[in-house]
């Protein structure tokens, strides 16, 4: 693609220009994130459930499945979703305008075709109106340009956060993407006891 100019480095992504795509992409990412959540051993702070920024998009990283592993990658350059497994299996789905229900069905069909049968919790998290994934025909937008801009912004934030993280020698989270609220985050811990949770 050649050299990236400064406008692409920190792209303009006004909410009103891509709110429908954002809402759809949020649900797609929740589905993929819940696949990782369902298959991964629990790690404190829910660090086992996050996605990670890559040079092409976002990835689950390797997910255990019996003696095998697999991963799911969003590619916002070629606009596709790739599923790869440790036994050589590969499946690719185009990222294109489609309902959340259609995306869910296609992903589950492709996983099953690779002998990866995963069951997830069917309602999204951290949204005001949680429509079951297999019933969501409301969200169906995908603007390739704004999806790419969103990822380009994540690339830059990921870079800055990693430098920030490296300056701390205490307990620190990876730089990772929480799909519930579309939150790229890094957490540093002081070592001091936290206030007791009101629930005990």
Tab-separated table of C-alpha atoms in Angstrom:
chain	number	residue	atom	x	y	z
A	1	UNK	CA	0.000	0.000	0.000
A	2	UNK	CA	3.018	2.256	0.189
A	3	UNK	CA	3.869	5.039	2.593
A	4	UNK	CA	1.084	6.285	4.863
A	5	UNK	CA	0.564	10.047	5.049
A	6	UNK	CA	-0.162	11.913	8.276
A	7	UNK	CA	-3.929	12.032	7.660
A	8	UNK	CA	-4.002	8.239	7.503
A	9	UNK	CA	-1.772	7.894	10.562
A	10	UNK	CA	-4.339	9.613	12.785
A	11	UNK	CA	-7.478	9.331	10.639
A	12	UNK	CA	-10.634	11.368	11.011
A	13	UNK	CA	-13.488	9.162	12.255
A	14	UNK	CA	-16.439	11.426	13.137
A	15	UNK	CA	-19.100	9.331	14.843
A	16	UNK	CA	-21.977	10.604	12.725
A	17	UNK	CA	-20.240	9.403	9.565
A	18	UNK	CA	-20.013	5.759	10.600
A	19	UNK	CA	-22.323	5.163	13.563
A	20	UNK	CA	-24.248	2.400	11.753
A	21	UNK	CA	-21.043	0.603	10.771
A	22	UNK	CA	-19.726	1.026	14.306
A	23	UNK	CA	-22.848	-0.561	15.796
A	24	UNK	CA	-22.638	-3.524	13.423
A	25	UNK	CA	-18.901	-4.006	13.829
A	26	UNK	CA	-19.322	-3.865	17.603
A	27	UNK	CA	-21.679	-6.850	17.470
A	28	UNK	CA	-19.409	-8.794	15.107
A	29	UNK	CA	-16.483	-8.221	17.465
A	30	UNK	CA	-18.568	-9.345	20.426
A	31	UNK	CA	-19.382	-12.613	18.658
A	32	UNK	CA	-15.723	-13.278	17.878
A	33	UNK	CA	-14.675	-12.218	21.372
A	34	UNK	CA	-17.225	-14.542	22.934
A	35	UNK	CA	-15.757	-17.441	20.957
A	36	UNK	CA	-12.424	-16.775	22.645
A	37	UNK	CA	-14.153	-16.289	25.995
A	38	UNK	CA	-15.973	-19.627	25.709
A	39	UNK	CA	-12.819	-21.606	24.919
A	40	UNK	CA	-10.104	-19.961	27.013
A	41	UNK	CA	-9.104	-20.687	30.620
A	42	UNK	CA	-10.055	-17.867	32.968
A	43	UNK	CA	-7.396	-15.246	33.704
A	44	UNK	CA	-7.858	-12.524	36.307
A	45	UNK	CA	-9.372	-9.227	35.142
A	46	UNK	CA	-10.884	-11.087	32.132
A	47	UNK	CA	-7.583	-10.864	30.279
A	48	UNK	CA	-8.350	-14.195	28.595
A	49	UNK	CA	-11.216	-12.703	26.595
A	50	UNK	CA	-9.652	-9.717	24.848
A	51	UNK	CA	-8.575	-9.108	21.260
A	52	UNK	CA	-5.224	-7.683	20.118
A	53	UNK	CA	-4.279	-5.134	17.469
A	54	UNK	CA	-2.334	-6.536	14.511
A	55	UNK	CA	-0.688	-5.094	11.411
A	56	UNK	CA	-3.906	-5.841	9.506
A	57	UNK	CA	-6.697	-5.623	12.076
A	58	UNK	CA	-7.559	-7.456	15.285
A	59	UNK	CA	-6.927	-11.018	16.427
A	60	UNK	CA	-8.091	-13.381	19.125
A	61	UNK	CA	-4.583	-14.890	19.220
A	62	UNK	CA	-4.388	-18.678	19.613
A	63	UNK	CA	-7.480	-20.206	21.243
A	64	UNK	CA	-7.246	-23.721	22.727
A	65	UNK	CA	-9.551	-26.405	21.358
A	66	UNK	CA	-8.706	-29.830	22.734
A	67	UNK	CA	-5.233	-30.725	21.488
A	68	UNK	CA	-5.552	-28.138	18.713
A	69	UNK	CA	-5.710	-24.369	18.635
A	70	UNK	CA	-7.292	-21.850	16.308
A	71	UNK	CA	-7.538	-18.111	15.919
A	72	UNK	CA	-9.845	-15.600	14.290
A	73	UNK	CA	-8.520	-12.461	12.621
A	74	UNK	CA	-10.279	-9.338	11.420
A	75	UNK	CA	-8.412	-8.011	8.372
A	76	UNK	CA	-9.308	-4.387	7.669
A	77	UNK	CA	-6.983	-4.116	4.678
A	78	UNK	CA	-8.530	-6.889	2.582
A	79	UNK	CA	-11.792	-6.698	4.571
A	80	UNK	CA	-12.134	-10.317	5.509
A	81	UNK	CA	-12.397	-12.529	8.570
A	82	UNK	CA	-9.891	-15.377	8.618
A	83	UNK	CA	-10.142	-18.508	10.746
A	84	UNK	CA	-6.990	-20.622	10.937
A	85	UNK	CA	-6.309	-23.765	12.941
A	86	UNK	CA	-3.145	-25.510	14.081
A	87	UNK	CA	-3.895	-28.554	11.915
A	88	UNK	CA	-3.778	-26.454	8.749
A	89	UNK	CA	-7.432	-25.518	8.443
A	90	UNK	CA	-8.252	-22.163	6.861
A	91	UNK	CA	-11.543	-20.412	6.228
A	92	UNK	CA	-12.095	-16.853	5.039
A	93	UNK	CA	-15.289	-14.806	5.158
A	94	UNK	CA	-15.697	-11.417	3.461
A	95	UNK	CA	-16.409	-8.414	5.667
A	96	UNK	CA	-19.288	-6.790	3.842
A	97	UNK	CA	-22.725	-5.359	4.605
A	98	UNK	CA	-24.669	-8.149	6.312
A	99	UNK	CA	-26.814	-8.490	9.385
A	100	UNK	CA	-25.403	-9.581	12.719
A	101	UNK	CA	-27.559	-12.710	12.464
A	102	UNK	CA	-26.052	-13.550	9.060
A	103	UNK	CA	-22.517	-12.928	10.344
A	104	UNK	CA	-23.168	-15.180	13.351
A	105	UNK	CA	-24.529	-18.011	11.197
A	106	UNK	CA	-21.685	-17.790	8.687
A	107	UNK	CA	-19.017	-17.759	11.382
A	108	UNK	CA	-20.504	-20.731	13.211
A	109	UNK	CA	-20.884	-22.658	9.948
A	110	UNK	CA	-17.252	-22.011	9.034
A	111	UNK	CA	-16.046	-23.000	12.504
A	112	UNK	CA	-18.053	-26.228	12.285
A	113	UNK	CA	-16.554	-26.866	8.850
A	114	UNK	CA	-13.130	-26.826	10.517
A	115	UNK	CA	-14.445	-29.217	13.193
A	116	UNK	CA	-14.538	-26.379	15.728
A	117	UNK	CA	-17.877	-26.453	17.514
A	118	UNK	CA	-18.227	-23.563	19.923
A	119	UNK	CA	-21.254	-22.384	21.886
A	120	UNK	CA	-21.377	-18.786	23.066
A	121	UNK	CA	-23.680	-16.670	25.214
A	122	UNK	CA	-26.096	-15.301	22.647
A	123	UNK	CA	-26.698	-11.786	23.970
A	124	UNK	CA	-24.233	-8.903	23.625
A	125	UNK	CA	-22.745	-7.152	26.642
A	126	UNK	CA	-22.538	-3.483	27.596
A	127	UNK	CA	-25.187	-2.220	25.175
A	128	UNK	CA	-28.545	-0.648	26.103
A	129	UNK	CA	-30.640	-2.897	23.842
A	130	UNK	CA	-29.243	-6.415	23.775
A	131	UNK	CA	-30.647	-8.266	20.756
A	132	UNK	CA	-29.715	-11.936	20.463
A	133	UNK	CA	-27.028	-12.354	17.826
A	134	UNK	CA	-29.031	-14.919	15.873
A	135	UNK	CA	-32.042	-12.574	15.781
A	136	UNK	CA	-30.312	-9.260	15.055
A	137	UNK	CA	-31.369	-8.125	11.595
A	138	UNK	CA	-31.185	-4.458	12.670
A	139	UNK	CA	-27.436	-3.922	12.456
A	140	UNK	CA	-26.232	-4.645	8.922
A	141	UNK	CA	-23.925	-1.806	7.821
A	142	UNK	CA	-20.270	-2.054	6.856
A	143	UNK	CA	-18.385	0.912	5.418
A	144	UNK	CA	-14.945	-0.376	4.413
A	145	UNK	CA	-13.287	3.034	4.609
A	146	UNK	CA	-14.453	3.816	8.137
A	147	UNK	CA	-13.708	0.314	9.385
A	148	UNK	CA	-10.182	0.812	8.052
A	149	UNK	CA	-9.898	4.235	9.695
A	150	UNK	CA	-11.014	2.801	13.024
A	151	UNK	CA	-8.313	0.144	12.819
A	152	UNK	CA	-5.690	2.735	11.773
A	153	UNK	CA	-6.516	4.712	14.918
A	154	UNK	CA	-6.167	1.544	17.010
A	155	UNK	CA	-2.725	0.911	15.492
A	156	UNK	CA	-1.509	4.307	16.681
A	157	UNK	CA	-3.082	4.036	20.131
A	158	UNK	CA	-1.617	0.542	20.521
A	159	UNK	CA	1.835	1.911	19.683
A	160	UNK	CA	1.560	4.733	22.230
A	161	UNK	CA	0.161	2.461	24.950
A	162	UNK	CA	2.981	-0.054	24.481
A	163	UNK	CA	5.583	2.646	25.001
A	164	UNK	CA	3.688	3.865	28.084
A	165	UNK	CA	3.472	0.302	29.422
A	166	UNK	CA	7.192	-0.345	28.940
A	167	UNK	CA	8.138	2.419	31.393
A	168	UNK	CA	6.536	0.587	34.327
A	169	UNK	CA	8.239	-2.308	36.137
A	170	UNK	CA	5.290	-3.424	38.295
A	171	UNK	CA	2.337	-5.629	37.428
A	172	UNK	CA	0.869	-4.457	34.157
A	173	UNK	CA	-1.697	-5.764	31.707
A	174	UNK	CA	-1.003	-6.327	28.030
A	175	UNK	CA	-2.297	-3.689	25.651
A	176	UNK	CA	-5.556	-5.311	24.648
A	177	UNK	CA	-8.974	-4.617	23.192
A	178	UNK	CA	-12.074	-5.213	25.301
A	179	UNK	CA	-14.860	-5.955	22.835
A	180	UNK	CA	-17.687	-5.297	25.310
A	181	UNK	CA	-17.182	-1.542	25.181
A	182	UNK	CA	-14.731	-1.326	22.239
A	183	UNK	CA	-12.036	-0.238	24.674
A	184	UNK	CA	-8.324	-0.479	23.865
A	185	UNK	CA	-6.696	-0.456	27.283
A	186	UNK	CA	-3.587	-1.010	29.357
A	187	UNK	CA	-3.644	-1.211	33.159
A	188	UNK	CA	-0.795	-0.569	35.599
A	189	UNK	CA	-1.113	-1.768	39.206
A	190	UNK	CA	0.296	0.130	42.182
A	191	UNK	CA	0.470	-2.855	44.525
A	192	UNK	CA	-1.701	-1.086	47.098
A	193	UNK	CA	-4.854	-2.884	48.297
A	194	UNK	CA	-7.961	-1.852	46.388
A	195	UNK	CA	-11.028	-0.593	48.273
A	196	UNK	CA	-13.318	-3.418	49.310
A	197	UNK	CA	-16.098	-4.030	46.819
A	198	UNK	CA	-19.485	-3.033	48.281
A	199	UNK	CA	-20.786	-6.493	47.415
A	200	UNK	CA	-18.129	-8.118	49.607
